[in-house]
Amino acid sequence: MNAVILIGRLTRDPELRYIPQSETAVANFTLAVDRPMAKEKTADFIRIVCFGKTAELCERFLTKGRQVAVQGRIQTGSYKTQSGETRYTTEVYADRVEFLDRGDRSGSGASDFGGSEPKAPADVPEGFQALDDDDDIPF
């Protein structure tokens, strides 16, 4: 079985490209995942690859610093450099990417939770009503 679930923060904005023959979207980004129980705060930097609509959504909505959960599989590979040296790669091919915090696309990566200014209420769709108090759940 080859399965992995990671939670971490993006180290930079995702890079999007398209495979020429199939025009499939491919996004690459690096995830910083904290190491548990380390004496000093350290992280592993794991390269993530995702395809199709997931890749396009990641490029559109994710920015450096955003926290995400990634579910996928590990894939290893190798290639030869121009000098003949063999380099090995390890990547996570994502099947699913979940955005865990709110953020804007301005690049700050800041979460909307716990800010000093309350967020403006969103437009309420027809047939629904806005709740005045978040602590009073209507069911």
mmCIF file of C-alpha atoms in Angstrom:
data_model
loop_
_atom_site.group_PDB
_atom_site.id
_atom_site.type_symbol
_atom_site.label_atom_id
_atom_site.label_comp_id
_atom_site.label_asym_id
_atom_site.label_seq_id
_atom_site.Cartn_x
_atom_site.Cartn_y
_atom_site.Cartn_z
ATOM 1 C CA MET A 1 0.000 0.000 0.000
ATOM 2 C CA ASN A 2 1.338 3.425 -0.933
ATOM 3 C CA ALA A 3 -0.650 6.161 0.816
ATOM 4 C CA VAL A 4 0.325 9.389 2.528
ATOM 5 C CA ILE A 5 -1.510 12.221 4.279
ATOM 6 C CA LEU A 6 0.372 15.426 5.057
ATOM 7 C CA ILE A 7 -0.539 18.726 6.680
ATOM 8 C CA GLY A 8 1.744 21.672 6.199
ATOM 9 C CA ARG A 9 2.251 25.143 4.769
ATOM 10 C CA LEU A 10 3.262 26.134 1.260
ATOM 11 C CA THR A 11 6.808 27.468 0.985
ATOM 12 C CA ARG A 12 5.955 29.395 -2.213
ATOM 13 C CA ASP A 13 3.085 29.885 -4.650
ATOM 14 C CA PRO A 14 2.233 26.838 -6.805
ATOM 15 C CA GLU A 15 3.685 26.673 -10.323
ATOM 16 C CA LEU A 16 1.225 25.647 -13.032
ATOM 17 C CA ARG A 17 2.106 24.225 -16.439
ATOM 18 C CA TYR A 18 0.319 22.162 -19.048
ATOM 19 C CA ILE A 19 1.443 18.890 -20.642
ATOM 20 C CA PRO A 20 1.613 19.728 -24.375
ATOM 21 C CA GLN A 21 0.190 16.485 -25.812
ATOM 22 C CA SER A 22 -2.806 16.129 -23.478
ATOM 23 C CA GLU A 23 -3.130 19.754 -22.258
ATOM 24 C CA THR A 24 -3.429 18.390 -18.713
ATOM 25 C CA ALA A 25 -2.725 20.927 -15.980
ATOM 26 C CA VAL A 26 0.133 20.088 -13.592
ATOM 27 C CA ALA A 27 0.863 22.099 -10.441
ATOM 28 C CA ASN A 28 3.996 21.800 -8.320
ATOM 29 C CA PHE A 29 4.551 23.209 -4.865
ATOM 30 C CA THR A 30 6.578 22.452 -1.770
ATOM 31 C CA LEU A 31 4.975 21.757 1.586
ATOM 32 C CA ALA A 32 6.758 22.436 4.881
ATOM 33 C CA VAL A 33 5.655 19.739 7.339
ATOM 34 C CA ASP A 34 6.695 20.144 10.984
ATOM 35 C CA ARG A 35 8.548 17.260 12.568
ATOM 36 C CA PRO A 36 6.838 16.092 15.733
ATOM 37 C CA MET A 37 8.708 15.855 19.020
ATOM 38 C CA ALA A 38 11.871 17.522 17.766
ATOM 39 C CA LYS A 39 13.953 19.370 20.367
ATOM 40 C CA GLU A 40 14.241 22.276 17.959
ATOM 41 C CA LYS A 41 11.431 23.266 15.624
ATOM 42 C CA THR A 42 12.283 21.674 12.285
ATOM 43 C CA ALA A 43 10.364 20.773 9.163
ATOM 44 C CA ASP A 44 10.593 18.485 6.181
ATOM 45 C CA PHE A 45 10.142 20.116 2.778
ATOM 46 C CA ILE A 46 8.123 17.800 0.566
ATOM 47 C CA ARG A 47 7.495 18.344 -3.121
ATOM 48 C CA ILE A 48 3.834 17.942 -4.142
ATOM 49 C CA VAL A 49 2.526 17.320 -7.674
ATOM 50 C CA CYS A 50 -1.158 17.481 -8.616
ATOM 51 C CA PHE A 51 -3.006 17.216 -11.914
ATOM 52 C CA GLY A 52 -6.124 18.414 -13.723
ATOM 53 C CA LYS A 53 -8.746 20.525 -11.989
ATOM 54 C CA THR A 54 -6.988 20.087 -8.636
ATOM 55 C CA ALA A 55 -3.842 21.642 -10.126
ATOM 56 C CA GLU A 56 -5.775 24.593 -11.526
ATOM 57 C CA LEU A 57 -7.562 25.206 -8.206
ATOM 58 C CA CYS A 58 -4.286 25.041 -6.284
ATOM 59 C CA GLU A 59 -2.677 27.597 -8.588
ATOM 60 C CA ARG A 60 -5.721 29.854 -8.363
ATOM 61 C CA PHE A 61 -6.347 29.801 -4.613
ATOM 62 C CA LEU A 62 -3.130 28.788 -2.819
ATOM 63 C CA THR A 63 -0.337 31.145 -1.880
ATOM 64 C CA LYS A 64 2.848 30.955 0.137
ATOM 65 C CA GLY A 65 2.079 30.294 3.816
ATOM 66 C CA ARG A 66 -1.363 28.718 3.314
ATOM 67 C CA GLN A 67 -2.020 25.564 5.313
ATOM 68 C CA VAL A 68 -3.244 22.537 3.352
ATOM 69 C CA ALA A 69 -3.819 18.830 3.791
ATOM 70 C CA VAL A 70 -2.610 16.582 0.982
ATOM 71 C CA GLN A 71 -3.651 12.980 0.398
ATOM 72 C CA GLY A 72 -1.820 10.966 -2.224
ATOM 73 C CA ARG A 73 1.001 8.554 -2.920
ATOM 74 C CA ILE A 74 4.787 8.710 -2.847
ATOM 75 C CA GLN A 75 6.616 8.330 -6.127
ATOM 76 C CA THR A 76 10.369 8.102 -6.524
ATOM 77 C CA GLY A 77 12.470 8.570 -9.629
ATOM 78 C CA SER A 78 15.939 9.359 -10.864
ATOM 79 C CA TYR A 79 17.667 11.231 -13.649
ATOM 80 C CA LYS A 80 21.209 11.836 -14.857
ATOM 81 C CA THR A 81 22.755 15.289 -14.806
ATOM 82 C CA GLN A 82 24.826 16.615 -17.696
ATOM 83 C CA SER A 83 27.941 15.551 -15.790
ATOM 84 C CA GLY A 84 26.643 11.970 -15.592
ATOM 85 C CA GLU A 85 25.747 12.092 -11.899
ATOM 86 C CA THR A 86 22.544 10.281 -10.888
ATOM 87 C CA ARG A 87 20.038 12.331 -8.895
ATOM 88 C CA TYR A 88 17.133 10.764 -7.012
ATOM 89 C CA THR A 89 13.743 12.387 -6.488
ATOM 90 C CA THR A 90 10.869 11.767 -4.095
ATOM 91 C CA GLU A 91 7.507 13.466 -4.644
ATOM 92 C CA VAL A 92 3.959 13.104 -3.398
ATOM 93 C CA TYR A 93 1.440 12.778 -6.227
ATOM 94 C CA ALA A 94 -1.676 14.335 -4.705
ATOM 95 C CA ASP A 95 -5.090 12.800 -5.248
ATOM 96 C CA ARG A 96 -6.733 15.326 -2.946
ATOM 97 C CA VAL A 97 -5.767 18.755 -1.601
ATOM 98 C CA GLU A 98 -7.839 20.446 1.111
ATOM 99 C CA PHE A 99 -7.413 24.111 1.983
ATOM 100 C CA LEU A 100 -7.297 24.267 5.790
ATOM 101 C CA ASP A 101 -7.215 27.997 6.409
ATOM 102 C CA ARG A 102 -8.730 30.973 4.754
ATOM 103 C CA GLY A 103 -6.509 33.304 2.874
ATOM 104 C CA ASP A 104 -6.559 35.925 0.213
ATOM 105 C CA ARG A 105 -4.833 35.733 -3.153
ATOM 106 C CA SER A 106 -2.873 38.909 -2.410
ATOM 107 C CA GLY A 107 0.066 36.760 -1.335
ATOM 108 C CA SER A 108 -0.025 37.417 2.398
ATOM 109 C CA GLY A 109 -1.240 33.919 3.175
ATOM 110 C CA ALA A 110 -2.845 35.308 6.303
ATOM 111 C CA SER A 111 -5.757 33.505 7.820
ATOM 112 C CA ASP A 112 -9.087 35.268 8.211
ATOM 113 C CA PHE A 113 -9.594 33.507 11.567
ATOM 114 C CA GLY A 114 -8.813 35.435 14.714
ATOM 115 C CA GLY A 115 -8.137 38.741 12.966
ATOM 116 C CA SER A 116 -8.721 42.038 14.718
ATOM 117 C CA GLU A 117 -11.296 43.193 12.166
ATOM 118 C CA PRO A 118 -14.447 41.154 11.633
ATOM 119 C CA LYS A 119 -14.980 39.859 8.138
ATOM 120 C CA ALA A 120 -17.759 41.581 6.200
ATOM 121 C CA PRO A 121 -20.844 39.352 5.863
ATOM 122 C CA ALA A 122 -21.146 37.586 2.524
ATOM 123 C CA ASP A 123 -24.189 37.991 0.304
ATOM 124 C CA VAL A 124 -26.899 35.639 1.468
ATOM 125 C CA PRO A 125 -28.333 33.424 -1.295
ATOM 126 C CA GLU A 126 -32.054 33.599 -2.008
ATOM 127 C CA GLY A 127 -34.052 31.353 0.309
ATOM 128 C CA PHE A 128 -31.541 31.643 3.182
ATOM 129 C CA GLN A 129 -31.145 34.113 6.028
ATOM 130 C CA ALA A 130 -28.016 35.343 7.776
ATOM 131 C CA LEU A 131 -27.438 34.316 11.393
ATOM 132 C CA ASP A 132 -26.978 37.204 13.807
ATOM 133 C CA ASP A 133 -25.007 35.230 16.387
ATOM 134 C CA ASP A 134 -22.609 32.381 15.514
ATOM 135 C CA ASP A 135 -23.016 30.886 19.005
ATOM 136 C CA ASP A 136 -26.747 30.261 18.510
ATOM 137 C CA ILE A 137 -27.021 27.327 16.097
ATOM 138 C CA PRO A 138 -30.578 27.149 14.662
ATOM 139 C CA PHE A 139 -31.126 23.390 15.069
#
